[in-house]
Amino acid sequence: MQEQLTDSFGRRIEYVRLSVTDRCNLRCFYCLPGDFRNFPEPDAWLGFDEIERVIAAFASLGVSKIRLTGGEPLLRRGLPDLAGRLARLLGIADLSLSTNAVLLARQAGALRAAGVRRINVSLDTLRPDRFAAITRGGRLDKVLEGIMAARRAGFAPIKINMLALKGINDDEFEDMVEFCLEHDFTLRFIETMPVGAAGRAATRHYLDLQEVKRRLASRFELIPGMMPGGGPARYMQVAGTRLRIGFITPISRHFCATCNRVRLSADGTLYLCLGQDYRYDLRALLRSGADSAQLRAAIVQALVLKPERHEFREKPRQVIRFMSMTGG
Ligand code: SAM
């Protein structure tokens, strides 16, 4: 029988978020400082062979879901090749991607052909000038082109992830609902988290999603809904439509008790919690010539470090790494 990964709190780990680069072509103010240039050297990054070995080890321990993230994953050269290698691994049933979609128009077809099944696009506004301000120079038209190309390539559902930011985009929630209704996308609202200096500074724009839900309910008829692969989001459906709206509330109602994931950064560090600093260096092990049994043993051992929950409220200064290292 296949071994399974279970942490000290009885949670089964079946999901790895894999950051393939910490570089990004946007500079969202809540994620990275505007002058952020300090990227680690690429030789510190895991190569595709190394990534494949680690993910195969996870898969043999019962992990079946992988999400490619970053930084901006589409900046990693050869991403469709890596996607194809991971999709073919025994036990990997669900390969997905989180992207800002700026480069998606060019790559959507190849990613789909490689076996990526689901795409989440981060999009906080539908106004070009506001998009440029939030992302410090990004172009909304590229993102919209990318999303439409993904749809033509056959991705469904496409989920739009919108950070709810008081004083920044809180006059646009209804517009985003209409946009997703029109295009048959799924919409998820996310609360701002104090990850890294930029994330901490952005908490002055924090908005409790219970408020957002109440506001939307005054305009749209919301009924409880479900979403396959929906993770920690709590879903509502707009009555009489196919639109599902998810609310991801790491701060106002955290969901650590059902956490099923770990994160692997581009340099091979395994992070056990988004909101804590517990980590395990898998790169050193990989490069010391460890075989797959040793890798599996290390992963099992690392899991002992997984904490019960984040402490964003109690210790908001705790996570100094940027979100781009672990990919959200
Ligand atoms: N570049 C890809 C993208 O845009 O989806 C993947 C990486 S990005 C870091 C992943 C997600 O993290 C995005 O949806 C982004 O909005 C979110 N994020 C970044 N900083 C955040 C913060 N301080 N609080 C909450 N979410 C954050």
CSV table of N, CA and C and ligand atoms in Angstrom, one decimal, residues 30-31 69-73 98-100 122 163 191-193 199 323 327-328, ligand 1:
chain,number,residue,atom,x,y,z
A,30,TYR,N,1.6,45.0,-2.6
A,30,TYR,CA,1.4,44.2,-1.4
A,30,TYR,C,2.2,42.9,-1.4
A,31,CYS,N,3.0,42.7,-2.4
A,31,CYS,CA,3.8,41.5,-2.5
A,31,CYS,C,5.3,41.8,-2.5
A,69,THR,N,3.7,27.8,-9.3
A,69,THR,CA,3.5,29.2,-8.9
A,69,THR,C,4.9,29.8,-8.9
A,70,GLY,N,5.0,31.0,-8.3
A,70,GLY,CA,6.2,31.8,-8.3
A,70,GLY,C,6.2,32.9,-7.2
A,71,GLY,N,6.9,33.9,-7.4
A,71,GLY,CA,7.2,34.6,-8.6
A,71,GLY,C,6.2,34.4,-9.7
A,72,GLU,N,6.6,34.7,-10.9
A,72,GLU,CA,5.7,34.5,-12.0
A,72,GLU,C,6.2,33.3,-12.7
A,73,PRO,N,5.5,32.2,-12.6
A,73,PRO,CA,6.0,30.9,-13.2
A,73,PRO,C,6.2,30.9,-14.7
A,98,SER,N,-0.8,29.0,-11.1
A,98,SER,CA,-1.2,30.3,-10.7
A,98,SER,C,-0.3,31.3,-11.4
A,99,THR,N,-0.9,32.3,-12.1
A,99,THR,CA,-0.2,33.2,-12.9
A,99,THR,C,-0.8,34.6,-12.9
A,100,ASN,N,0.0,35.6,-13.3
A,100,ASN,CA,-0.5,36.9,-13.5
A,100,ASN,C,-1.0,37.1,-14.9
A,122,SER,N,-4.3,35.9,-11.1
A,122,SER,CA,-4.5,37.0,-10.1
A,122,SER,C,-4.8,38.3,-10.8
A,163,LEU,N,-7.4,40.2,-4.7
A,163,LEU,CA,-7.2,40.6,-3.4
A,163,LEU,C,-8.2,41.8,-3.0
A,191,GLU,N,-8.2,37.7,1.4
A,191,GLU,CA,-7.7,38.7,2.4
A,191,GLU,C,-6.2,38.9,2.3
A,192,THR,N,-5.8,40.2,2.5
A,192,THR,CA,-4.4,40.5,2.5
A,192,THR,C,-3.7,40.0,3.7
A,193,MET,N,-2.5,39.4,3.5
A,193,MET,CA,-1.8,38.8,4.6
A,193,MET,C,-0.5,39.5,4.8
A,199,GLY,N,3.8,43.0,2.3
A,199,GLY,CA,2.6,42.5,2.7
A,199,GLY,C,2.1,43.1,4.1
A,323,MET,N,6.2,37.1,-0.5
A,323,MET,CA,5.3,36.1,-1.0
A,323,MET,C,5.8,35.5,-2.2
A,327,GLY,N,5.0,31.7,-3.3
A,327,GLY,CA,3.9,31.7,-4.3
A,327,GLY,C,2.5,31.7,-3.8
A,328,GLY,N,2.3,32.2,-2.6
A,328,GLY,CA,0.9,32.4,-2.0
A,328,GLY,C,0.4,31.0,-1.5
B,1,SAM,N1,2.6,35.4,-10.1
B,1,SAM,C1,1.6,34.4,-9.8
B,1,SAM,C2,0.3,35.1,-9.6
B,1,SAM,O1,0.2,36.3,-9.8
B,1,SAM,O2,-0.7,34.4,-9.4
B,1,SAM,C3,1.9,33.5,-8.6
B,1,SAM,C4,2.5,34.1,-7.4
B,1,SAM,S1,1.6,35.3,-6.5
B,1,SAM,C5,2.7,35.6,-5.2
B,1,SAM,C6,0.3,34.3,-5.8
B,1,SAM,C7,-0.8,35.0,-5.1
B,1,SAM,O3,-0.3,35.6,-4.0
B,1,SAM,C8,-1.4,36.2,-6.0
B,1,SAM,O4,-2.8,35.9,-6.1
B,1,SAM,C9,-1.2,37.4,-5.1
B,1,SAM,O5,-2.3,38.2,-5.1
B,1,SAM,C10,-1.1,36.8,-3.7
B,1,SAM,N2,-0.4,37.6,-2.7
B,1,SAM,C11,0.8,38.3,-2.8
B,1,SAM,N3,1.0,39.0,-1.7
B,1,SAM,C12,-0.1,38.8,-0.9
B,1,SAM,C13,-0.4,39.3,0.4
B,1,SAM,N4,0.4,40.1,1.1
B,1,SAM,N5,-1.6,38.9,0.9
B,1,SAM,C14,-2.4,38.0,0.3
B,1,SAM,N6,-2.1,37.6,-1.0
B,1,SAM,C15,-1.0,37.9,-1.5
